[in-house]
CSV table of C-alpha atoms and ligand atoms in Angstrom, one decimal:
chain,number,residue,atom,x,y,z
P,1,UNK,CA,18.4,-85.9,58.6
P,2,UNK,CA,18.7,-86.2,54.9
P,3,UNK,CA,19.6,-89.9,53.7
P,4,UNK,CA,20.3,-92.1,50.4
P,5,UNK,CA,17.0,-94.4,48.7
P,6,UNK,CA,18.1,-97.8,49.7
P,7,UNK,CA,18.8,-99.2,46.6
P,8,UNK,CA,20.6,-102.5,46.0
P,9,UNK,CA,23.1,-103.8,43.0
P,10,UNK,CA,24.8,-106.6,42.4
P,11,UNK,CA,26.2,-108.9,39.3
P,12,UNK,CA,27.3,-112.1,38.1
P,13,UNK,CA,30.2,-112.6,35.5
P,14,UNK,CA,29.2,-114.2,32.1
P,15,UNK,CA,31.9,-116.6,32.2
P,16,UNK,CA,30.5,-119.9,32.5
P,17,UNK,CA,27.2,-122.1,32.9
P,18,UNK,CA,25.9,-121.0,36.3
P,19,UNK,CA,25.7,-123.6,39.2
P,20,UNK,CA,23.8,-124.7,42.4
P,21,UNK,CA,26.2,-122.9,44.6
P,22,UNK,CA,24.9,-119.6,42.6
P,23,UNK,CA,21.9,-120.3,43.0
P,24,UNK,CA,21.8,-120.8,46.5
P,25,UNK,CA,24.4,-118.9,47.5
P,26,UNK,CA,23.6,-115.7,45.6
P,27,UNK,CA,19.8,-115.8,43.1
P,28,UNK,CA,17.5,-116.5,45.6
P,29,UNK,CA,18.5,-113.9,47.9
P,30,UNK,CA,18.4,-111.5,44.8
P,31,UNK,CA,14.9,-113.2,44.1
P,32,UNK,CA,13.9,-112.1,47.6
P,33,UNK,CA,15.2,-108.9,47.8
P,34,UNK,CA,13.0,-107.7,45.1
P,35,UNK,CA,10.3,-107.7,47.7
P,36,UNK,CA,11.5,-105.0,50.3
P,37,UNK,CA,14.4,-103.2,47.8
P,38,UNK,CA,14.6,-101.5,44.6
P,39,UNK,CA,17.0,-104.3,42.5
P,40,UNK,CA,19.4,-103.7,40.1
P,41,UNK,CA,21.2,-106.9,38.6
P,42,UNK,CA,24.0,-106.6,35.9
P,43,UNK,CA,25.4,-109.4,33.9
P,44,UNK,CA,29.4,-107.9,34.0
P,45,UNK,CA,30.6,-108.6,30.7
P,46,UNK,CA,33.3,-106.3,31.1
P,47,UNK,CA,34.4,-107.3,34.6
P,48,UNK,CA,34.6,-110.8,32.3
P,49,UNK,CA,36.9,-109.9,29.6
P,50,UNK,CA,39.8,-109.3,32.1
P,51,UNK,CA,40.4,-112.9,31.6
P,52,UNK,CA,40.5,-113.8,28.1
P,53,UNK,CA,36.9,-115.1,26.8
P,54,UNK,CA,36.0,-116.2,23.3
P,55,UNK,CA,33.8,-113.6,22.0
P,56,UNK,CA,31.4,-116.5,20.6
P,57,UNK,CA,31.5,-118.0,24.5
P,58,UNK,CA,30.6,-114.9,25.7
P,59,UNK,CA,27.7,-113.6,23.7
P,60,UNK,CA,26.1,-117.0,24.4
P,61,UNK,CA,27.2,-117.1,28.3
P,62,UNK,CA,25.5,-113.5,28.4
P,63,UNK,CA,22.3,-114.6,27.7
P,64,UNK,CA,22.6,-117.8,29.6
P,65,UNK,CA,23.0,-115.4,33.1
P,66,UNK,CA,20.1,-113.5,32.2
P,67,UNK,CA,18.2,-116.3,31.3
P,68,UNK,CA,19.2,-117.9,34.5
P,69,UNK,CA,18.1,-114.6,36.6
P,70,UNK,CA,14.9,-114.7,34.8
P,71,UNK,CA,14.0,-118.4,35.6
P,72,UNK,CA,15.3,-118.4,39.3
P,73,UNK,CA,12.5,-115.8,40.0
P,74,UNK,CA,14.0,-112.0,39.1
P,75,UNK,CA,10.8,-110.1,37.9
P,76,UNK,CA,12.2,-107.8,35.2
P,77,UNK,CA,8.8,-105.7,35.7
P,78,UNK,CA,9.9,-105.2,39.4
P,79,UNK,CA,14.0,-105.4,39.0
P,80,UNK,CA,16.4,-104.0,36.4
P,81,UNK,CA,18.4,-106.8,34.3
P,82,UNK,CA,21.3,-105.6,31.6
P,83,UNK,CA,24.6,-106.2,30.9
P,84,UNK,CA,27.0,-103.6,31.8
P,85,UNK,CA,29.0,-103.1,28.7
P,86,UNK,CA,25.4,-101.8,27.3
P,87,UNK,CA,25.6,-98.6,30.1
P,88,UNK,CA,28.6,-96.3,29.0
P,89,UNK,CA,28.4,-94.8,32.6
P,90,UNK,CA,30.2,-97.8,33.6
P,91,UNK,CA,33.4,-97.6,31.8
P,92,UNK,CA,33.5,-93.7,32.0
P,93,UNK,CA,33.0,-93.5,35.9
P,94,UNK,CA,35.8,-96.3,36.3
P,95,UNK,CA,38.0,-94.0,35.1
P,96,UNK,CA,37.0,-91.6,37.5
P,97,UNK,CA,37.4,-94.5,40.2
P,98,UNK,CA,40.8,-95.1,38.3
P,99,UNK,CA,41.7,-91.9,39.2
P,100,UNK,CA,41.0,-92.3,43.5
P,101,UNK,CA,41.7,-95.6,44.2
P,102,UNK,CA,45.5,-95.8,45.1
P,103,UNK,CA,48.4,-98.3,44.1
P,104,UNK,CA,48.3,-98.9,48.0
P,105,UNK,CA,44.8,-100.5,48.1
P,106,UNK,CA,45.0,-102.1,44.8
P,107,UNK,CA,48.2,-104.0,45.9
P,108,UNK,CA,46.6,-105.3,48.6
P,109,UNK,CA,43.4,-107.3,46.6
P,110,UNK,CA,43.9,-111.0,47.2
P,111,UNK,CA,41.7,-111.6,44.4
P,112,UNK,CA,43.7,-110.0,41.7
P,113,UNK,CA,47.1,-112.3,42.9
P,114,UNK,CA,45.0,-115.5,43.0
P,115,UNK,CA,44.1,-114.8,39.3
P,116,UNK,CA,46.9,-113.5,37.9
P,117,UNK,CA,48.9,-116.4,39.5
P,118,UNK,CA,52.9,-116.9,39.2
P,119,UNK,CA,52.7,-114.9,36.2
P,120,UNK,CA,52.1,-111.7,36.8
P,121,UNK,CA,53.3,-109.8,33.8
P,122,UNK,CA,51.1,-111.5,31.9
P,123,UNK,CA,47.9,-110.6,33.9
P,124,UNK,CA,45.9,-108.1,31.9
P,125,UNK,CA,45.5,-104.4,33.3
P,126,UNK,CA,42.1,-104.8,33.4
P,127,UNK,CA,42.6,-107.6,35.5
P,128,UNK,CA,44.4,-105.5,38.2
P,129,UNK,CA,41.6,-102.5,37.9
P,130,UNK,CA,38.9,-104.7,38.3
P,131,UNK,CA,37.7,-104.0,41.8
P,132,UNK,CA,38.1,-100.2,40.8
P,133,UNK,CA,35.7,-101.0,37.6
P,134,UNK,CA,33.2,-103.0,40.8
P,135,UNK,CA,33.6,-99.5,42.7
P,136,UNK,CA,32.0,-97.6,39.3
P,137,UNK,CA,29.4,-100.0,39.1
P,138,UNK,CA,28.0,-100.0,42.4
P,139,UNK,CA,28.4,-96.2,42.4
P,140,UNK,CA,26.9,-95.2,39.0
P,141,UNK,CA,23.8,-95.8,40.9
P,142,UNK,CA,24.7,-94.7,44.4
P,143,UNK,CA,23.5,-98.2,45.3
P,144,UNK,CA,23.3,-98.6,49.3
P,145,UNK,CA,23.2,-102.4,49.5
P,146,UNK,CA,25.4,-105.0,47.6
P,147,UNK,CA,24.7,-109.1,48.2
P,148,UNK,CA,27.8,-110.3,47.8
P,149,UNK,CA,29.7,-113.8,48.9
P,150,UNK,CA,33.0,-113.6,51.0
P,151,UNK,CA,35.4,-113.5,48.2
P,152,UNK,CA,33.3,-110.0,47.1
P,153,UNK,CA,33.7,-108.7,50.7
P,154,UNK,CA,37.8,-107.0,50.4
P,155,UNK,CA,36.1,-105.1,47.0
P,156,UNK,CA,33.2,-104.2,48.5
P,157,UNK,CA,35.6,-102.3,50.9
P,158,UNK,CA,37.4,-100.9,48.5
P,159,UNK,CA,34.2,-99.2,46.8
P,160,UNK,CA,33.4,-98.0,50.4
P,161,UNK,CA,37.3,-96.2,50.6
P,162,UNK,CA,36.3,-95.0,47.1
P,163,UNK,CA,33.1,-93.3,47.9
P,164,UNK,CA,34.7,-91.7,51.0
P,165,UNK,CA,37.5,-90.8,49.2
P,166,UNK,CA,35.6,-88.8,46.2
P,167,UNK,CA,33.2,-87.5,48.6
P,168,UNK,CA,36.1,-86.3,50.8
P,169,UNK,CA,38.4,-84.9,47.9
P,170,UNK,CA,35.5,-83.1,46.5
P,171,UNK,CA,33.5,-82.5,49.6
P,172,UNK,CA,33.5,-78.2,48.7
P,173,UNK,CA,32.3,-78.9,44.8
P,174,UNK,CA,29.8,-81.2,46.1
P,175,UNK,CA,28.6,-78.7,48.9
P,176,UNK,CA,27.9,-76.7,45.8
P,177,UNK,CA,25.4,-79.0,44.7
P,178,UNK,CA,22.8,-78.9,47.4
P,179,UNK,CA,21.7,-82.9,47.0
P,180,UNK,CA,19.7,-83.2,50.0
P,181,UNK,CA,21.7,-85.9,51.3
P,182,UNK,CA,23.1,-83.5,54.3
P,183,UNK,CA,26.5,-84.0,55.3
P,184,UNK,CA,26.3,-87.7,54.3
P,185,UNK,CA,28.5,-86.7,50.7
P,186,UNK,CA,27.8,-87.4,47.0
P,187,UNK,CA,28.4,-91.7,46.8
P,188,UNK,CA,26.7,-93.3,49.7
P,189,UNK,CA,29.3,-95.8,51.4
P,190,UNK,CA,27.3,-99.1,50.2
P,191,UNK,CA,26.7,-102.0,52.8
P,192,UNK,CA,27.7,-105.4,52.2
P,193,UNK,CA,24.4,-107.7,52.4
P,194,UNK,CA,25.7,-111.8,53.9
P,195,UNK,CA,23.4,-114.0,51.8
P,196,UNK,CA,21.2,-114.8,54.5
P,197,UNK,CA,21.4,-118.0,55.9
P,198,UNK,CA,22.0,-119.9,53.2
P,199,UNK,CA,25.3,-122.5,53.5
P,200,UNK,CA,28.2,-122.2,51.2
P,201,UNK,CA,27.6,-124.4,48.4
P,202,UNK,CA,30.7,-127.4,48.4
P,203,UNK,CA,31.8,-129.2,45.7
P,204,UNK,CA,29.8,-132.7,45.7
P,205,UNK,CA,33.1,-134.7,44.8
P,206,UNK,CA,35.1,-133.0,48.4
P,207,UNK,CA,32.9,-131.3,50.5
P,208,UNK,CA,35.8,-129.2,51.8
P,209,UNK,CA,36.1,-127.3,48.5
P,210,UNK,CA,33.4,-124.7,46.8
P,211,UNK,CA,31.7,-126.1,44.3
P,212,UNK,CA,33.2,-123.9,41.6
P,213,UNK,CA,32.4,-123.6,37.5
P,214,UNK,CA,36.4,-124.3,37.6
P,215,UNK,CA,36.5,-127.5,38.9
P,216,UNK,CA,37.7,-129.8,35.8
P,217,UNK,CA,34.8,-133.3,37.2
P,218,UNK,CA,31.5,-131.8,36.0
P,219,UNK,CA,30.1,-134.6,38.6
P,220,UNK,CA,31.2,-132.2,41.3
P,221,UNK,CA,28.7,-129.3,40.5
P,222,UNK,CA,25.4,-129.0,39.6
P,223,UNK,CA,24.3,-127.0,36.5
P,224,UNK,CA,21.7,-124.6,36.5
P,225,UNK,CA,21.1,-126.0,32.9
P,226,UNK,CA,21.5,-129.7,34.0
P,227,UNK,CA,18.2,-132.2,33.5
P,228,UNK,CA,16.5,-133.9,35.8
P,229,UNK,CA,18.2,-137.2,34.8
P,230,UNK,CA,22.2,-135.4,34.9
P,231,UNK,CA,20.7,-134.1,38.3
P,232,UNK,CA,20.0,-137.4,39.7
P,233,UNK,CA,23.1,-139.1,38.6
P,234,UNK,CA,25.3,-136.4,39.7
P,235,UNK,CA,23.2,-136.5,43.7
P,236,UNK,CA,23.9,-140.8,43.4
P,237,UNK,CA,27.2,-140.6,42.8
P,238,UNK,CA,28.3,-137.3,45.5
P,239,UNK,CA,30.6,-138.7,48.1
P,240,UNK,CA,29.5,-139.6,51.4
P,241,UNK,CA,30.7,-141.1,54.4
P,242,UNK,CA,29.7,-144.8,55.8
P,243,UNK,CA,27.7,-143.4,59.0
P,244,UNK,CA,24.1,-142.8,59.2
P,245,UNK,CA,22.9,-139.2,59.5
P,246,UNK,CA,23.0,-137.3,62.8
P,247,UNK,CA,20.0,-136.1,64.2
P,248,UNK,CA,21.0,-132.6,65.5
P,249,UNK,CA,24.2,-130.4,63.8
P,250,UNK,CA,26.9,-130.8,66.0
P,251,UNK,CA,26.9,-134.4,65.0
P,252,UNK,CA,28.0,-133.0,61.1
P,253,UNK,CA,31.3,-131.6,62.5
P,254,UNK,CA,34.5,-133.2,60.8
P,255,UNK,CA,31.8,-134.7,57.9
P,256,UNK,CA,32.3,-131.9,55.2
P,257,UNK,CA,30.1,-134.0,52.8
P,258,UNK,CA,27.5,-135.1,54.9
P,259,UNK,CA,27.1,-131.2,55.9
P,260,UNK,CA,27.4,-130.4,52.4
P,261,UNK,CA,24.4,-132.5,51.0
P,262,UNK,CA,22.4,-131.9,54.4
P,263,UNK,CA,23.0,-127.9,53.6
P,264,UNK,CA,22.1,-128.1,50.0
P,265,UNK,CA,18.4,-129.8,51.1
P,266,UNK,CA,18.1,-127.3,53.6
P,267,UNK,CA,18.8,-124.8,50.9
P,268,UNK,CA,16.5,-126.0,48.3
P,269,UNK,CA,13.7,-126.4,50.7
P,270,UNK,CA,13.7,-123.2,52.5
P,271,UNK,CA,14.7,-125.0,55.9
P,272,UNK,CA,17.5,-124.6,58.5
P,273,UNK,CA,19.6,-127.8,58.6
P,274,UNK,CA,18.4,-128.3,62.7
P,275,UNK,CA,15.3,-129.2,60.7
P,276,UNK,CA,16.2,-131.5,57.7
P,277,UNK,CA,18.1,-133.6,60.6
P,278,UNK,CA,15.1,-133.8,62.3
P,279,UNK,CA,13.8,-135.9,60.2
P,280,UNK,CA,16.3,-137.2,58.8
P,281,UNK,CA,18.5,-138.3,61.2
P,282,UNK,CA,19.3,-141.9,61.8
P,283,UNK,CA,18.5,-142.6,57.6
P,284,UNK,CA,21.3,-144.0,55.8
P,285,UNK,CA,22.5,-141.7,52.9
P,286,UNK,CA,21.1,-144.3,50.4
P,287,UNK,CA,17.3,-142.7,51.6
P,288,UNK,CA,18.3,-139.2,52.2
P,289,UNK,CA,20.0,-139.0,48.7
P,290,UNK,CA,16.6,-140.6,47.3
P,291,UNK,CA,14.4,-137.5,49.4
P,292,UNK,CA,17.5,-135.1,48.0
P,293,UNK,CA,17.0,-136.4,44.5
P,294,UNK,CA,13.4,-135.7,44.7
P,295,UNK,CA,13.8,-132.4,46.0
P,296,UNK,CA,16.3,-131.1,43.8
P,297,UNK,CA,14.8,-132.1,40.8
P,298,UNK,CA,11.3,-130.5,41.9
P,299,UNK,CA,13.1,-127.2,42.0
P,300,UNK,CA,15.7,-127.3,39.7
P,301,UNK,CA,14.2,-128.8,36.1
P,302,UNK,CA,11.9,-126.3,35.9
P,303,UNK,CA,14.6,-123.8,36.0
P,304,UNK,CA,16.4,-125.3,33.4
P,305,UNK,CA,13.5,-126.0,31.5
P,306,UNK,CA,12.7,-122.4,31.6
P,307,UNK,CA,16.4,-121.1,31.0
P,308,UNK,CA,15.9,-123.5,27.6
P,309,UNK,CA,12.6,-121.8,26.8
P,310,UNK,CA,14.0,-118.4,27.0
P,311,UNK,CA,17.3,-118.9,25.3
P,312,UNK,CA,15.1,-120.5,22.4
P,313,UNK,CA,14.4,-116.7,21.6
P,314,UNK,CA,17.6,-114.9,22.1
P,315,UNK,CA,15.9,-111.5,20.3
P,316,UNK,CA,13.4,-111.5,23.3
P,317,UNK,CA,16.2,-112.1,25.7
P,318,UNK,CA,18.2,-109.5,23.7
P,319,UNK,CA,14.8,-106.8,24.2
P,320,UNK,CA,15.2,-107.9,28.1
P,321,UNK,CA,18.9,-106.5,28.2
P,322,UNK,CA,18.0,-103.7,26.1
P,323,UNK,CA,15.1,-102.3,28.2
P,324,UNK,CA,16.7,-102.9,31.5
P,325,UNK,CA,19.8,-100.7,29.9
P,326,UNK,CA,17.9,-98.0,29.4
P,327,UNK,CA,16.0,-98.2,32.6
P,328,UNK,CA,19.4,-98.6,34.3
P,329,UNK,CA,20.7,-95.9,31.8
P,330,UNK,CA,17.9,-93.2,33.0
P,331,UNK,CA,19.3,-93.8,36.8
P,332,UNK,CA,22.9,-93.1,35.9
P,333,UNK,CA,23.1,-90.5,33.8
P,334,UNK,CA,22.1,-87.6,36.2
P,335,UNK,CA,24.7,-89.0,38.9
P,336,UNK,CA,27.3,-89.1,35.9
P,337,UNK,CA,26.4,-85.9,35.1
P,338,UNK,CA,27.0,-84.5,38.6
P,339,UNK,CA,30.1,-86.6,39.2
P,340,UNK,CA,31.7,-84.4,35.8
P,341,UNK,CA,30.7,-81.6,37.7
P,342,UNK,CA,32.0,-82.3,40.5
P,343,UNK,CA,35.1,-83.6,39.3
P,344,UNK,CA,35.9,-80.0,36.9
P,345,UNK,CA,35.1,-81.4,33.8
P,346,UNK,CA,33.4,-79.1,31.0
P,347,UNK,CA,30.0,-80.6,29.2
P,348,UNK,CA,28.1,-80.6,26.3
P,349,UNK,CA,24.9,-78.3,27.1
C,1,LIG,N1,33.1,-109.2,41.1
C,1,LIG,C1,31.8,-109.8,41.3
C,1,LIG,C2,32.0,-111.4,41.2
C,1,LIG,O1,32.8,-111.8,40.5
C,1,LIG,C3,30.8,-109.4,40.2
C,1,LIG,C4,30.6,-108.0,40.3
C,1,LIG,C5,31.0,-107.0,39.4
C,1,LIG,C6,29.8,-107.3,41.2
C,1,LIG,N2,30.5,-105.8,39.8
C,1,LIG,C7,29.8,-105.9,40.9
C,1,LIG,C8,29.1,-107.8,42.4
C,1,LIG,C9,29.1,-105.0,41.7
C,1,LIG,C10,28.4,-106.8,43.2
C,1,LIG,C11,28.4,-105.5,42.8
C,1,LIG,O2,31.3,-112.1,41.9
């Protein structure tokens, strides 16, 4: 039975200073999927101008995401890193996309309401196509696997109704074709890949919110660009609770922060939380935040001090984006080429 090459996509948005929930939650999955999975990771400037960004703020939040993938562990010899906008298969196949999707499955994106708010003649119409520009993405390179967090999950479905659409509107033109992929269809239906065991990041001012790049207290997140000083400060002054710390998990229900800063060492140290409270529990938060200051500093300066190296010389981040465009480029241009085909479309030699 024929079948797709697993290969796996995913992207960040350039729209602010990446954090410690991004990290955690998202980069160093990506950083260990490069081990058993052909990688592909896009920094979606397009995806980020549906909200307005200034074009000065983006150019420099652009590099910043790469520079971040680069120093969390993304091996550009092994992965392919490039900004979307640079990969004119992007916009062209979400047109195509445009032109499957249906009102009926936009209209039902939670995403898209939560952002355009009350206001919703305001909201740009990129705004409202965005998941059908996510579908295009992930298809331009018949990607099979896509890391993504919960809020990613309803547009992940969407790109899976996209591909079965397309590969059931065209199924006799694509017949015609003779891929080798059997009666699987042109676009793969990609897989949504959880991020592992990894906890969901909370914001260190109320551990029963995300810690978010939106959150107006800077003190509630931690930067990817942060030093080791801002780190520390930011781990003191986290809410807490007065008790001592459990020594097995059940005992974190109903203690959102005390779960929260438990997860986050777990996180950083490759361990499941059963085992941080194993030694830790009975310590007062006072020592655990000392061990957590330790920790998180260990792993997270040299990240930032790498992210400052690289963004010192934005021409050999610039040659980064470029090369992994073309690489990226070489992948999707055959498949655009057969999606014009398929779709009726008339080409240039
Ligand atoms: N929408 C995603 C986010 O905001 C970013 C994204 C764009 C993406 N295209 C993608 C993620 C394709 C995975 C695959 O997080």
């Amino acid at each position: 039975m024929a079948s797709f090459h697993q290969r796996v996509f995913s992207g960040m948005q350039p729209t602010s200073t990446l954090h410690l929930g991004n990290y955690l939650g998202a980069l160093t999955n990506w950083v260990a999927m490069q081990e058993t999975h052909e990688c592909i990771y896009c920094v979606v400037d397009m995806h980020a101008i549906t909200m307005w960004q200034d074009p000065a703020d983006l150019k420099r939040a652009i590099r910043e995401v790469t520079a971040a993938y680069v120093a969390a562990g993304i091996d550009t010899k092994k992965s392919i890193i490039f900004n979307q906008s640079q990969v004119s298969g992007h916009a062209e196949l979400a047109w195509i996309t445009n032109c499957v999707v249906r009102l009926g499955w936009m209209n039902r994106m939670t995403q898209f309401k939560e952002k355009a708010g009350k206001d919703k003649e305001n909201a740009s119409l990129g705004l409202y196509a965005y998941p059908s520009l996510m579908a295009a993405d992930i298809l331009l390179y018949k990607a099979t696997h896509v890391p993504v967090g919960e809020d990613q999950k309803q547009h992940l479905e969407l790109t899976r109704d996209t591909a079965q659409k397309f590969n059931n509107d065209f199924a006799a033109q694509i017949a015609g074709l003779e891929l080798g992929t059997g009666d699987l269809g042109f676009f793969p239906l990609p897989e949504p890949m959880t991020q592992g065991p990894a906890p969901r990041v909370m914001s260190l001012r109320d551990g029963t919110k995300k810690m978010s790049k939106s959150d107006a207290s800077d003190n509630s997140r931690i930067n990817l660009t942060d030093d080791a000083e801002t780190i520390a400060t930011k781990i003191r002054k986290a809410k807490t609770d007065p008790d001592a710390l459990p020594s097995e998990e059940k005992g974190l229900e109903g203690r959102a922060e005390a779960e929260n800063l438990v997860g986050i060492y777990a996180g950083l140290n490759g361990q499941t939380k059963t085992q941080v409270l194993a030694e830790f529990g009975g310590s007062q938060f006072s020592g655990f935040k000392a061990a957590l200051v330790d920790l998180a500093v260990a792993k997270l300066s040299p990240i930032a001090g790498e992210m400052r190296r690289l963004l010192d010389d934005v021409s050999h981040i610039d040659a980064i984006l470029g090369r992994g465009a073309e690489r990226a480029e070489a992948i999707a241009a055959p498949i655009m080429r057969d999606v014009k085909d398929i779709v009726g479309f008339v080409r240039r030699g």
